[in-house]
CSV table of C-alpha atoms in Angstrom, one decimal:
chain,number,residue,atom,x,y,z
A,1,UNK,CA,153.3,-150.5,69.8
A,2,UNK,CA,155.2,-147.7,71.3
A,3,UNK,CA,154.5,-145.2,74.1
A,4,UNK,CA,153.7,-142.1,71.6
A,5,UNK,CA,152.2,-144.0,69.2
A,6,UNK,CA,149.7,-145.5,71.7
A,7,UNK,CA,148.5,-142.0,72.7
A,8,UNK,CA,147.4,-141.2,68.7
A,9,UNK,CA,146.0,-144.7,68.3
A,10,UNK,CA,143.8,-144.0,71.5
A,11,UNK,CA,142.8,-140.6,70.2
A,12,UNK,CA,141.9,-141.8,67.0
A,13,UNK,CA,140.0,-144.5,68.6
A,14,UNK,CA,138.1,-142.5,71.1
A,15,UNK,CA,137.1,-140.1,68.1
A,16,UNK,CA,135.8,-142.8,65.7
A,17,UNK,CA,133.9,-144.0,69.3
A,18,UNK,CA,132.1,-140.9,69.2
A,19,UNK,CA,132.0,-140.4,65.4
A,20,UNK,CA,129.8,-142.5,62.9
A,21,UNK,CA,131.1,-143.1,59.5
A,22,UNK,CA,133.4,-140.8,57.5
A,23,UNK,CA,136.2,-143.5,58.9
A,24,UNK,CA,138.8,-142.5,56.5
A,25,UNK,CA,138.4,-138.6,56.9
A,26,UNK,CA,139.1,-139.6,60.5
A,27,UNK,CA,142.3,-141.2,59.9
A,28,UNK,CA,143.8,-138.3,57.7
A,29,UNK,CA,142.8,-135.5,60.1
A,30,UNK,CA,144.6,-137.9,62.7
A,31,UNK,CA,147.6,-138.1,60.5
A,32,UNK,CA,147.4,-134.2,59.6
A,33,UNK,CA,148.2,-133.7,63.7
A,34,UNK,CA,151.2,-135.1,63.5
A,35,UNK,CA,153.6,-131.9,62.0
A,36,UNK,CA,153.9,-128.4,63.5
A,37,UNK,CA,151.2,-126.0,63.1
A,38,UNK,CA,148.5,-128.4,61.6
A,39,UNK,CA,145.6,-127.1,59.7
A,40,UNK,CA,142.6,-128.7,58.6
A,41,UNK,CA,139.4,-127.9,57.2
A,42,UNK,CA,136.3,-129.9,57.0
A,43,UNK,CA,133.7,-129.2,54.2
A,44,UNK,CA,130.1,-130.5,54.1
A,45,UNK,CA,126.5,-129.7,53.4
A,46,UNK,CA,124.6,-128.9,56.9
A,47,UNK,CA,124.1,-131.3,59.3
A,48,UNK,CA,126.9,-133.5,58.7
A,49,UNK,CA,128.9,-133.5,61.7
A,50,UNK,CA,131.4,-130.9,60.9
A,51,UNK,CA,131.5,-128.9,64.1
A,52,UNK,CA,131.4,-132.3,66.0
A,53,UNK,CA,134.4,-133.9,64.6
A,54,UNK,CA,136.0,-130.5,65.2
A,55,UNK,CA,135.2,-130.4,68.4
A,56,UNK,CA,136.1,-133.9,69.1
A,57,UNK,CA,139.5,-133.5,68.2
A,58,UNK,CA,140.1,-130.4,70.2
A,59,UNK,CA,138.7,-131.8,73.5
A,60,UNK,CA,140.8,-135.2,72.9
A,61,UNK,CA,144.2,-132.9,72.9
A,62,UNK,CA,143.3,-129.8,74.5
A,63,UNK,CA,140.5,-130.6,77.0
A,64,UNK,CA,138.5,-127.6,77.6
A,65,UNK,CA,141.5,-125.4,77.2
A,66,UNK,CA,140.6,-124.5,73.2
A,67,UNK,CA,139.2,-121.5,71.4
A,68,UNK,CA,136.4,-121.7,68.9
A,69,UNK,CA,135.5,-118.5,66.6
A,70,UNK,CA,132.6,-118.7,65.0
A,71,UNK,CA,132.2,-117.2,61.6
A,72,UNK,CA,128.5,-117.1,61.9
A,73,UNK,CA,128.5,-114.4,64.8
A,74,UNK,CA,130.0,-111.2,64.0
A,75,UNK,CA,133.7,-111.5,64.9
A,76,UNK,CA,135.4,-108.5,65.7
A,77,UNK,CA,139.1,-107.5,65.4
A,78,UNK,CA,139.5,-107.8,69.0
A,79,UNK,CA,138.5,-111.3,69.2
A,80,UNK,CA,140.5,-112.4,66.3
A,81,UNK,CA,143.7,-110.5,66.9
A,82,UNK,CA,144.0,-108.2,69.6
A,83,UNK,CA,142.4,-105.2,71.4
A,84,UNK,CA,144.0,-102.0,72.9
A,85,UNK,CA,144.0,-101.9,76.9
A,86,UNK,CA,141.7,-98.6,77.2
A,87,UNK,CA,142.7,-97.5,80.9
A,88,UNK,CA,146.5,-97.6,79.9
A,89,UNK,CA,145.6,-95.5,76.8
A,90,UNK,CA,143.4,-93.2,78.6
A,91,UNK,CA,145.7,-92.3,81.7
A,92,UNK,CA,149.4,-92.9,80.7
A,93,UNK,CA,148.5,-92.5,77.1
A,94,UNK,CA,150.5,-95.8,76.1
A,95,UNK,CA,149.3,-98.5,73.8
A,96,UNK,CA,149.4,-101.5,75.7
A,97,UNK,CA,148.1,-104.4,73.2
A,98,UNK,CA,145.8,-107.4,74.7
A,99,UNK,CA,146.4,-110.2,72.4
A,100,UNK,CA,143.1,-112.2,72.0
A,101,UNK,CA,142.8,-115.9,73.1
A,102,UNK,CA,142.1,-116.9,70.0
A,103,UNK,CA,146.0,-115.9,69.0
A,104,UNK,CA,147.7,-117.3,72.1
A,105,UNK,CA,145.6,-120.8,72.4
A,106,UNK,CA,147.5,-123.8,71.2
A,107,UNK,CA,143.9,-125.4,70.2
A,108,UNK,CA,142.0,-123.2,67.7
A,109,UNK,CA,139.1,-124.1,66.0
A,110,UNK,CA,137.0,-121.6,63.2
A,111,UNK,CA,133.5,-122.9,63.1
A,112,UNK,CA,131.6,-121.9,59.5
A,113,UNK,CA,135.0,-120.3,57.9
A,114,UNK,CA,133.2,-119.7,54.8
A,115,UNK,CA,131.0,-116.6,56.6
A,116,UNK,CA,134.1,-115.0,58.1
A,117,UNK,CA,134.1,-111.6,56.3
A,118,UNK,CA,137.2,-110.9,54.3
A,119,UNK,CA,139.0,-108.5,56.9
A,120,UNK,CA,138.5,-111.2,59.9
A,121,UNK,CA,139.7,-114.0,57.0
A,122,UNK,CA,142.7,-112.0,55.9
A,123,UNK,CA,144.0,-111.5,59.7
A,124,UNK,CA,143.7,-115.5,60.0
A,125,UNK,CA,145.5,-116.1,56.7
A,126,UNK,CA,148.4,-113.9,58.0
A,127,UNK,CA,148.6,-116.1,61.1
A,128,UNK,CA,148.6,-119.3,59.2
A,129,UNK,CA,151.1,-118.1,56.4
A,130,UNK,CA,153.7,-116.8,58.8
A,131,UNK,CA,152.8,-118.0,62.3
A,132,UNK,CA,152.4,-114.3,63.9
A,133,UNK,CA,150.0,-112.0,64.3
A,134,UNK,CA,150.2,-107.5,64.2
A,135,UNK,CA,148.3,-105.1,65.8
A,136,UNK,CA,148.8,-101.6,66.7
A,137,UNK,CA,152.4,-102.1,65.4
A,138,UNK,CA,153.1,-104.9,67.6
A,139,UNK,CA,154.3,-108.6,66.9
A,140,UNK,CA,153.0,-112.0,68.3
A,141,UNK,CA,154.5,-114.8,67.3
A,142,UNK,CA,151.9,-117.9,67.5
A,143,UNK,CA,154.3,-120.8,67.7
A,144,UNK,CA,153.1,-124.1,67.4
A,145,UNK,CA,149.5,-125.0,67.3
A,146,UNK,CA,146.4,-127.1,66.2
A,147,UNK,CA,143.7,-125.5,64.0
A,148,UNK,CA,140.7,-127.0,62.9
A,149,UNK,CA,138.0,-125.4,60.3
A,150,UNK,CA,134.9,-126.4,58.9
A,151,UNK,CA,132.8,-124.6,56.4
A,152,UNK,CA,129.6,-125.5,53.9
A,153,UNK,CA,130.3,-124.2,50.7
A,154,UNK,CA,126.9,-124.5,49.6
A,155,UNK,CA,125.5,-121.9,52.7
A,156,UNK,CA,124.0,-119.0,50.8
A,157,UNK,CA,125.8,-116.3,53.5
A,158,UNK,CA,129.2,-117.4,52.0
A,159,UNK,CA,132.3,-115.2,51.5
A,160,UNK,CA,134.1,-116.4,48.8
A,161,UNK,CA,137.6,-116.7,50.0
A,162,UNK,CA,140.9,-116.0,47.6
A,163,UNK,CA,142.3,-119.7,46.4
A,164,UNK,CA,145.6,-118.4,48.6
A,165,UNK,CA,143.7,-118.7,51.7
A,166,UNK,CA,142.5,-122.2,51.1
A,167,UNK,CA,146.1,-123.3,50.2
A,168,UNK,CA,147.1,-122.4,54.0
A,169,UNK,CA,145.1,-125.6,55.4
A,170,UNK,CA,147.2,-128.7,54.7
A,171,UNK,CA,144.0,-131.2,54.2
A,172,UNK,CA,140.6,-130.8,53.4
A,173,UNK,CA,138.2,-133.5,54.2
A,174,UNK,CA,134.4,-133.8,52.8
A,175,UNK,CA,132.2,-135.7,55.2
A,176,UNK,CA,129.5,-137.8,53.5
A,177,UNK,CA,126.2,-138.5,54.6
A,178,UNK,CA,125.2,-142.0,56.4
A,179,UNK,CA,124.3,-145.1,55.2
A,180,UNK,CA,121.0,-146.8,56.7
A,181,UNK,CA,123.0,-148.8,59.5
A,182,UNK,CA,125.3,-146.0,60.5
A,183,UNK,CA,122.1,-144.0,61.3
A,184,UNK,CA,120.9,-146.7,63.7
A,185,UNK,CA,124.4,-146.5,65.6
A,186,UNK,CA,124.6,-142.7,65.5
A,187,UNK,CA,120.8,-142.9,67.6
A,188,UNK,CA,122.9,-145.7,69.9
A,189,UNK,CA,125.7,-143.6,70.7
A,190,UNK,CA,123.5,-140.3,71.6
A,191,UNK,CA,121.6,-142.6,73.9
A,192,UNK,CA,124.4,-143.9,75.5
A,193,UNK,CA,126.4,-140.5,75.6
A,194,UNK,CA,124.1,-137.6,75.5
A,195,UNK,CA,126.3,-135.1,74.2
A,196,UNK,CA,129.0,-136.6,71.9
A,197,UNK,CA,131.4,-133.7,72.4
A,198,UNK,CA,130.9,-133.8,76.3
A,199,UNK,CA,132.1,-137.6,76.8
A,200,UNK,CA,135.1,-137.2,74.7
A,201,UNK,CA,137.8,-137.7,77.3
A,202,UNK,CA,141.6,-135.8,76.6
A,203,UNK,CA,143.5,-138.2,75.4
A,204,UNK,CA,147.0,-136.3,75.7
A,205,UNK,CA,148.1,-132.9,76.0
A,206,UNK,CA,149.8,-130.7,74.2
A,207,UNK,CA,153.5,-131.2,75.2
A,208,UNK,CA,153.1,-134.9,74.5
A,209,UNK,CA,151.9,-133.7,71.3
A,210,UNK,CA,155.2,-131.4,70.4
A,211,UNK,CA,157.5,-134.5,71.6
A,212,UNK,CA,155.5,-136.4,68.8
A,213,UNK,CA,155.9,-133.5,66.2
A,214,UNK,CA,159.6,-133.8,67.0
A,215,UNK,CA,159.8,-137.5,66.3
A,216,UNK,CA,157.6,-137.5,63.2
A,217,UNK,CA,159.8,-134.7,61.9
A,218,UNK,CA,163.1,-136.6,62.1
A,219,UNK,CA,161.6,-139.9,60.1
A,220,UNK,CA,163.2,-140.3,56.8
A,221,UNK,CA,160.8,-140.6,53.7
A,222,UNK,CA,162.1,-143.4,51.3
A,223,UNK,CA,163.5,-141.4,48.0
A,224,UNK,CA,161.2,-143.4,45.8
A,225,UNK,CA,158.0,-142.2,47.7
A,226,UNK,CA,159.5,-138.6,47.5
A,227,UNK,CA,160.1,-139.3,44.0
A,228,UNK,CA,156.3,-140.5,43.3
A,229,UNK,CA,155.1,-137.5,45.1
A,230,UNK,CA,157.3,-134.7,43.7
A,231,UNK,CA,156.4,-136.5,39.9
A,232,UNK,CA,152.5,-136.0,40.8
A,233,UNK,CA,152.7,-132.5,42.1
A,234,UNK,CA,154.9,-131.5,38.7
A,235,UNK,CA,152.7,-133.1,36.4
A,236,UNK,CA,149.4,-131.3,37.8
A,237,UNK,CA,151.6,-127.6,37.7
A,238,UNK,CA,153.6,-128.2,34.6
A,239,UNK,CA,152.2,-126.4,31.1
A,240,UNK,CA,154.5,-126.0,28.3
A,241,UNK,CA,152.2,-122.6,27.5
A,242,UNK,CA,152.8,-121.2,31.3
A,243,UNK,CA,149.3,-121.6,32.3
A,244,UNK,CA,150.2,-119.8,35.6
A,245,UNK,CA,151.6,-116.6,33.7
A,246,UNK,CA,148.6,-115.6,31.3
A,247,UNK,CA,144.8,-115.5,31.4
A,248,UNK,CA,143.9,-117.6,29.1
A,249,UNK,CA,143.6,-121.1,30.7
A,250,UNK,CA,142.7,-125.0,29.7
A,251,UNK,CA,141.1,-125.9,27.7
A,252,UNK,CA,141.5,-123.1,25.5
A,253,UNK,CA,144.9,-122.2,26.2
A,254,UNK,CA,145.3,-126.1,25.0
A,255,UNK,CA,144.4,-125.9,21.4
A,256,UNK,CA,146.7,-127.3,18.9
A,257,UNK,CA,149.2,-127.9,21.9
A,258,UNK,CA,151.5,-130.9,21.5
A,259,UNK,CA,150.6,-132.1,24.9
A,260,UNK,CA,146.8,-131.9,24.8
A,261,UNK,CA,146.4,-135.2,25.9
A,262,UNK,CA,148.3,-134.9,28.9
A,263,UNK,CA,147.2,-134.4,32.5
A,264,UNK,CA,147.9,-131.1,32.2
A,265,UNK,CA,145.1,-130.1,29.7
A,266,UNK,CA,142.5,-130.8,32.6
A,267,UNK,CA,143.8,-128.8,35.1
A,268,UNK,CA,143.0,-124.9,35.0
A,269,UNK,CA,144.9,-124.1,38.6
A,270,UNK,CA,147.9,-126.4,39.7
A,271,UNK,CA,148.8,-126.9,43.1
A,272,UNK,CA,151.2,-124.5,44.9
A,273,UNK,CA,154.4,-126.0,46.5
A,274,UNK,CA,152.9,-126.6,49.8
A,275,UNK,CA,151.2,-129.7,48.1
A,276,UNK,CA,154.2,-131.5,48.3
A,277,UNK,CA,155.3,-130.3,51.8
A,278,UNK,CA,152.0,-131.5,53.0
A,279,UNK,CA,152.2,-134.9,51.6
A,280,UNK,CA,155.7,-135.3,52.9
A,281,UNK,CA,154.6,-134.5,56.0
A,282,UNK,CA,151.6,-137.0,56.1
A,283,UNK,CA,153.8,-139.7,54.5
A,284,UNK,CA,156.0,-139.1,57.5
A,285,UNK,CA,153.1,-139.5,60.2
A,286,UNK,CA,152.0,-142.4,58.4
A,287,UNK,CA,155.7,-144.0,58.5
A,288,UNK,CA,155.9,-143.3,62.4
A,289,UNK,CA,152.1,-144.1,63.3
A,290,UNK,CA,152.3,-147.8,60.9
A,291,UNK,CA,155.4,-148.4,60.7
A,292,UNK,CA,155.4,-147.6,56.5
A,293,UNK,CA,154.1,-146.0,54.1
A,294,UNK,CA,153.7,-147.1,50.5
A,295,UNK,CA,152.9,-145.7,47.0
A,296,UNK,CA,149.3,-146.2,47.7
A,297,UNK,CA,149.2,-144.0,50.6
A,298,UNK,CA,150.5,-141.1,48.3
A,299,UNK,CA,147.3,-141.1,46.1
A,300,UNK,CA,144.9,-141.7,48.5
A,301,UNK,CA,146.3,-138.8,50.8
A,302,UNK,CA,146.7,-136.8,47.5
A,303,UNK,CA,142.7,-137.0,47.2
A,304,UNK,CA,142.8,-134.8,50.5
A,305,UNK,CA,145.8,-132.5,50.2
A,306,UNK,CA,144.9,-131.2,46.4
A,307,UNK,CA,140.9,-130.5,46.2
A,308,UNK,CA,141.2,-127.2,48.0
A,309,UNK,CA,144.4,-126.1,46.4
A,310,UNK,CA,144.1,-126.8,42.6
A,311,UNK,CA,141.1,-126.1,40.2
A,312,UNK,CA,140.4,-128.3,37.5
A,313,UNK,CA,138.7,-127.9,34.0
A,314,UNK,CA,135.7,-130.2,35.0
A,315,UNK,CA,135.4,-129.0,38.3
A,316,UNK,CA,131.8,-129.5,38.1
A,317,UNK,CA,132.4,-133.2,38.3
A,318,UNK,CA,133.2,-132.9,41.7
A,319,UNK,CA,135.4,-135.3,43.9
A,320,UNK,CA,135.2,-137.9,41.2
A,321,UNK,CA,137.0,-136.0,38.6
A,322,UNK,CA,140.4,-135.5,40.8
A,323,UNK,CA,139.9,-139.6,41.6
A,324,UNK,CA,140.1,-140.0,37.8
A,325,UNK,CA,143.2,-137.7,37.3
A,326,UNK,CA,145.3,-139.7,40.2
A,327,UNK,CA,144.1,-143.0,38.4
A,328,UNK,CA,145.7,-141.4,35.2
A,329,UNK,CA,148.6,-140.5,36.9
A,330,UNK,CA,149.3,-143.7,38.5
A,331,UNK,CA,149.0,-145.4,35.0
A,332,UNK,CA,151.3,-142.8,33.7
A,333,UNK,CA,154.0,-143.7,36.3
A,334,UNK,CA,154.1,-147.3,35.3
A,335,UNK,CA,154.2,-146.4,31.9
A,336,UNK,CA,157.2,-143.9,33.0
A,337,UNK,CA,158.8,-147.3,34.8
A,338,UNK,CA,158.3,-149.2,31.7
A,339,UNK,CA,160.1,-147.0,29.6
A,340,UNK,CA,163.0,-147.0,32.1
A,341,UNK,CA,163.1,-143.3,31.3
A,342,UNK,CA,164.5,-142.2,34.9
A,343,UNK,CA,167.4,-144.6,34.2
A,344,UNK,CA,168.1,-143.0,30.7
A,345,UNK,CA,168.2,-139.5,32.1
A,346,UNK,CA,170.7,-140.6,34.7
A,347,UNK,CA,172.9,-141.9,32.0
A,348,UNK,CA,172.7,-138.6,30.1
A,349,UNK,CA,173.2,-136.6,33.1
A,350,UNK,CA,176.8,-138.2,33.4
A,351,UNK,CA,177.8,-137.9,29.5
A,352,UNK,CA,175.9,-137.0,26.4
A,353,UNK,CA,175.4,-140.1,24.2
A,354,UNK,CA,173.9,-139.2,20.8
A,355,UNK,CA,172.0,-142.5,20.5
A,356,UNK,CA,170.5,-142.1,24.2
A,357,UNK,CA,169.8,-138.5,23.9
A,358,UNK,CA,167.4,-139.6,20.3
A,359,UNK,CA,165.7,-142.2,22.6
A,360,UNK,CA,165.4,-139.4,25.4
A,361,UNK,CA,164.0,-136.9,22.8
A,362,UNK,CA,161.2,-139.4,21.5
A,363,UNK,CA,160.1,-140.3,25.3
A,364,UNK,CA,160.2,-136.6,26.0
A,365,UNK,CA,157.5,-135.7,23.5
A,366,UNK,CA,155.2,-138.0,25.6
A,367,UNK,CA,156.0,-136.6,28.6
A,368,UNK,CA,156.3,-133.0,29.9
A,369,UNK,CA,158.1,-133.1,33.1
A,370,UNK,CA,160.9,-135.7,31.6
A,371,UNK,CA,160.9,-132.7,28.4
A,372,UNK,CA,161.8,-130.0,31.0
A,373,UNK,CA,164.2,-132.2,32.5
A,374,UNK,CA,166.0,-133.0,29.5
A,375,UNK,CA,165.8,-129.5,28.3
A,376,UNK,CA,167.9,-128.4,31.3
A,377,UNK,CA,170.6,-130.8,30.3
A,378,UNK,CA,170.5,-129.4,26.5
A,379,UNK,CA,171.9,-125.8,27.5
A,380,UNK,CA,175.1,-127.3,28.9
A,381,UNK,CA,175.4,-129.6,25.8
A,382,UNK,CA,175.0,-126.8,23.2
A,383,UNK,CA,177.4,-124.6,24.7
A,384,UNK,CA,180.2,-127.5,24.9
A,385,UNK,CA,179.2,-128.0,21.2
A,386,UNK,CA,178.0,-131.5,21.9
A,387,UNK,CA,174.5,-130.7,20.3
A,388,UNK,CA,173.4,-127.8,18.0
A,389,UNK,CA,170.4,-125.5,18.7
A,390,UNK,CA,168.0,-126.6,15.9
A,391,UNK,CA,168.8,-130.4,16.8
A,392,UNK,CA,167.0,-129.5,20.6
A,393,UNK,CA,164.2,-130.8,21.7
A,394,UNK,CA,163.4,-127.0,22.9
A,395,UNK,CA,163.4,-125.8,19.5
A,396,UNK,CA,161.0,-128.3,18.3
A,397,UNK,CA,158.4,-127.8,21.5
A,398,UNK,CA,159.0,-124.0,22.0
A,399,UNK,CA,160.0,-122.8,18.9
A,400,UNK,CA,159.7,-119.3,19.9
A,401,UNK,CA,161.9,-119.6,23.2
A,402,UNK,CA,164.6,-121.4,21.5
A,403,UNK,CA,165.2,-118.2,19.1
A,404,UNK,CA,165.5,-116.4,22.1
B,1,UNK,CA,171.3,-131.0,41.0
B,2,UNK,CA,169.7,-131.7,44.2
B,3,UNK,CA,170.9,-134.8,46.0
B,4,UNK,CA,168.1,-136.6,46.7
B,5,UNK,CA,167.1,-136.8,42.9
B,6,UNK,CA,170.2,-137.7,42.3
B,7,UNK,CA,169.7,-140.8,44.5
B,8,UNK,CA,166.4,-141.4,42.8
B,9,UNK,CA,168.0,-141.5,39.3
B,10,UNK,CA,170.8,-144.1,40.5
B,11,UNK,CA,168.1,-146.1,41.8
B,12,UNK,CA,166.0,-146.4,39.0
B,13,UNK,CA,169.1,-146.7,36.9
B,14,UNK,CA,170.3,-149.4,39.1
B,15,UNK,CA,167.2,-151.3,38.4
B,16,UNK,CA,167.3,-151.1,34.8
B,17,UNK,CA,169.2,-153.7,32.8
B,18,UNK,CA,171.2,-152.1,29.7
B,19,UNK,CA,173.7,-153.7,28.0
B,20,UNK,CA,176.4,-151.7,25.7
B,21,UNK,CA,177.9,-152.5,22.5
B,22,UNK,CA,180.3,-150.8,21.2
B,23,UNK,CA,179.1,-147.4,21.8
B,24,UNK,CA,175.4,-148.0,21.4
B,25,UNK,CA,173.4,-148.6,24.8
B,26,UNK,CA,170.8,-151.3,24.9
B,27,UNK,CA,167.7,-151.1,27.5
B,28,UNK,CA,165.3,-153.2,27.6
B,29,UNK,CA,161.5,-151.8,27.9
B,30,UNK,CA,159.0,-153.6,29.8
B,31,UNK,CA,155.9,-154.4,28.4
B,32,UNK,CA,152.9,-151.7,28.9
B,33,UNK,CA,149.3,-152.4,29.6
B,34,UNK,CA,146.6,-151.3,27.9
B,35,UNK,CA,145.6,-147.7,29.1
B,36,UNK,CA,142.7,-148.1,31.6
B,37,UNK,CA,142.0,-144.4,32.3
B,38,UNK,CA,141.5,-142.1,29.3
B,39,UNK,CA,141.0,-138.2,29.6
B,40,UNK,CA,138.2,-135.8,28.4
B,41,UNK,CA,140.1,-134.7,25.6
B,42,UNK,CA,139.8,-137.9,23.8
B,43,UNK,CA,137.4,-137.1,20.9
B,44,UNK,CA,139.9,-138.5,18.0
B,45,UNK,CA,140.2,-141.8,19.9
B,46,UNK,CA,136.2,-142.0,20.0
B,47,UNK,CA,136.0,-141.2,16.4
B,48,UNK,CA,138.6,-143.4,14.9
B,49,UNK,CA,139.1,-146.2,17.7
B,50,UNK,CA,135.5,-146.4,18.6
B,51,UNK,CA,136.4,-146.3,22.3
B,52,UNK,CA,133.7,-145.2,24.6
B,53,UNK,CA,133.5,-141.3,24.7
B,54,UNK,CA,132.8,-139.5,28.0
B,55,UNK,CA,129.6,-137.9,29.0
B,56,UNK,CA,131.0,-134.3,27.8
B,57,UNK,CA,133.6,-134.5,24.7
B,58,UNK,CA,135.8,-131.5,24.2
B,59,UNK,CA,136.5,-130.8,21.0
B,60,UNK,CA,139.3,-128.2,19.9
B,61,UNK,CA,138.9,-125.7,17.0
B,62,UNK,CA,141.7,-127.3,15.0
B,63,UNK,CA,140.0,-130.8,15.1
B,64,UNK,CA,136.9,-129.4,14.4
B,65,UNK,CA,138.6,-127.4,11.3
B,66,UNK,CA,140.3,-130.7,10.7
B,67,UNK,CA,136.7,-132.8,10.4
B,68,UNK,CA,134.8,-130.1,8.5
B,69,UNK,CA,137.6,-129.8,5.5
B,70,UNK,CA,138.0,-133.7,5.6
B,71,UNK,CA,133.5,-133.7,5.4
B,72,UNK,CA,134.3,-131.0,2.3
B,73,UNK,CA,136.8,-133.4,0.7
B,74,UNK,CA,134.3,-136.3,0.8
B,75,UNK,CA,131.3,-134.2,-0.2
B,76,UNK,CA,133.4,-133.4,-3.3
B,77,UNK,CA,134.5,-136.7,-3.8
B,78,UNK,CA,130.7,-137.9,-3.4
B,79,UNK,CA,129.7,-135.3,-6.1
B,80,UNK,CA,132.6,-136.1,-8.5
B,81,UNK,CA,131.5,-140.0,-8.2
B,82,UNK,CA,128.0,-139.3,-8.4
B,83,UNK,CA,128.6,-137.2,-11.7
B,84,UNK,CA,130.7,-140.4,-13.1
B,85,UNK,CA,127.9,-142.7,-12.1
B,86,UNK,CA,125.3,-140.7,-14.0
B,87,UNK,CA,127.9,-140.7,-17.0
B,88,UNK,CA,128.2,-144.5,-17.0
B,89,UNK,CA,124.4,-144.9,-16.4
B,90,UNK,CA,124.2,-142.9,-20.1
B,91,UNK,CA,127.1,-144.9,-21.4
B,92,UNK,CA,125.1,-147.9,-20.4
B,93,UNK,CA,121.6,-147.2,-21.4
B,94,UNK,CA,123.3,-146.0,-25.2
B,95,UNK,CA,125.4,-149.5,-25.3
B,96,UNK,CA,121.8,-151.2,-24.2
B,97,UNK,CA,120.1,-149.8,-26.9
B,98,UNK,CA,122.9,-150.1,-29.3
B,99,UNK,CA,123.2,-153.6,-28.5
B,100,UNK,CA,119.1,-153.9,-29.2
B,101,UNK,CA,119.1,-152.5,-32.1
B,102,UNK,CA,122.1,-154.6,-33.6
B,103,UNK,CA,120.2,-157.7,-32.4
B,104,UNK,CA,117.0,-156.4,-34.4
B,105,UNK,CA,119.0,-156.1,-37.5
């Protein structure tokens, strides 16, 4: 194994040596560190080790040089963003801004993010969105950083943050409680180390991590894997009745829809484009760290990238509902491959062939995202007189839109 | 079209065996396995294909209307058949009586 990979593996090992159970969550959090301005959210009920896991990672990278804000305490604007230097203001009338330690720190932690008041949360939202903060008319560019946050959504003092706030977190991991044997292991570890966090060594520094991030950003992901990612996210976003544009959502919106049996009817709010970017980054990281990334990795990682940035019709079923949709998505992709539909689309992009078009139209009535691509091509064929408007798939699936 | 999308389509096309006879193109499809996972709206499948329904079954208004219509139609049919059945019963009894009378003579 190459030098830089060793650092990351060592970090993961040291965290695993102190954090019992939830192995997959630790692996995903490690992979997520390997791209710029990484943000991770750890969700769990009380006492599952959310804060411990966050601190273990921060300590492993930054030693003691990181800043954690606690949502449980009353945080003032000066602690989150900046405050004015009072002597300068009083003596010289100059507004000198002192940026907070949290803004300047490369290693950032947010404990109990669900308890942050909306004002503080919006400051952090801006930081995550643009990589900068504003105070008293001045701007501070934050640059590269590592941010870990944790929350207990069942906490009675929870503020309900808007979905776009959670969308800024690259991944969201849930921690499960420990099986019997792991409880024994945890007791042994605590007896051995005393404080698990204090015993965590600093394994790498931020400059090394930046070098790793630079290498990871140069990794090229196979186009087949990229296609699987894009198809997955599009399947969860697409709606022929413009779900995002109206107030009526599935399942009510799906009444009488041709695609009612599609995956789209199980999704109330689809994921944003950030989902594709994050999955792409994680695949790069996986390929860099372990030498390869596979289709299995996409579906495994998707269960950490999607849950906090979309809403399912049966949200009450918890993570199992998303897992079920992902299994269904895999099956859909197998069907797409068997139908050779992408090859048909490729042939149609080169030249119009009526027989092939008929076959493609038959496939499209079963597959919304294929229909979208086919409808894009139809416009050109209609303008060239190769196809009549009333023959198009658009006129069959979207009769109202076709008349405009 | 994005380059990587075009590359993906080309790769998929390269995996396919297509034959061209005259102006027709023949593409061999692969066998598709049976679906293992079903979505929650499979009410009709549960009803007609006897597949196992999920814990909660969502029914669209349209399907419900359709089912109600079909039930009404079936009930009308049953009512009609019952009337016909009764008429046949009366006819049968009359025939039996006539037969009995003819035998007695």
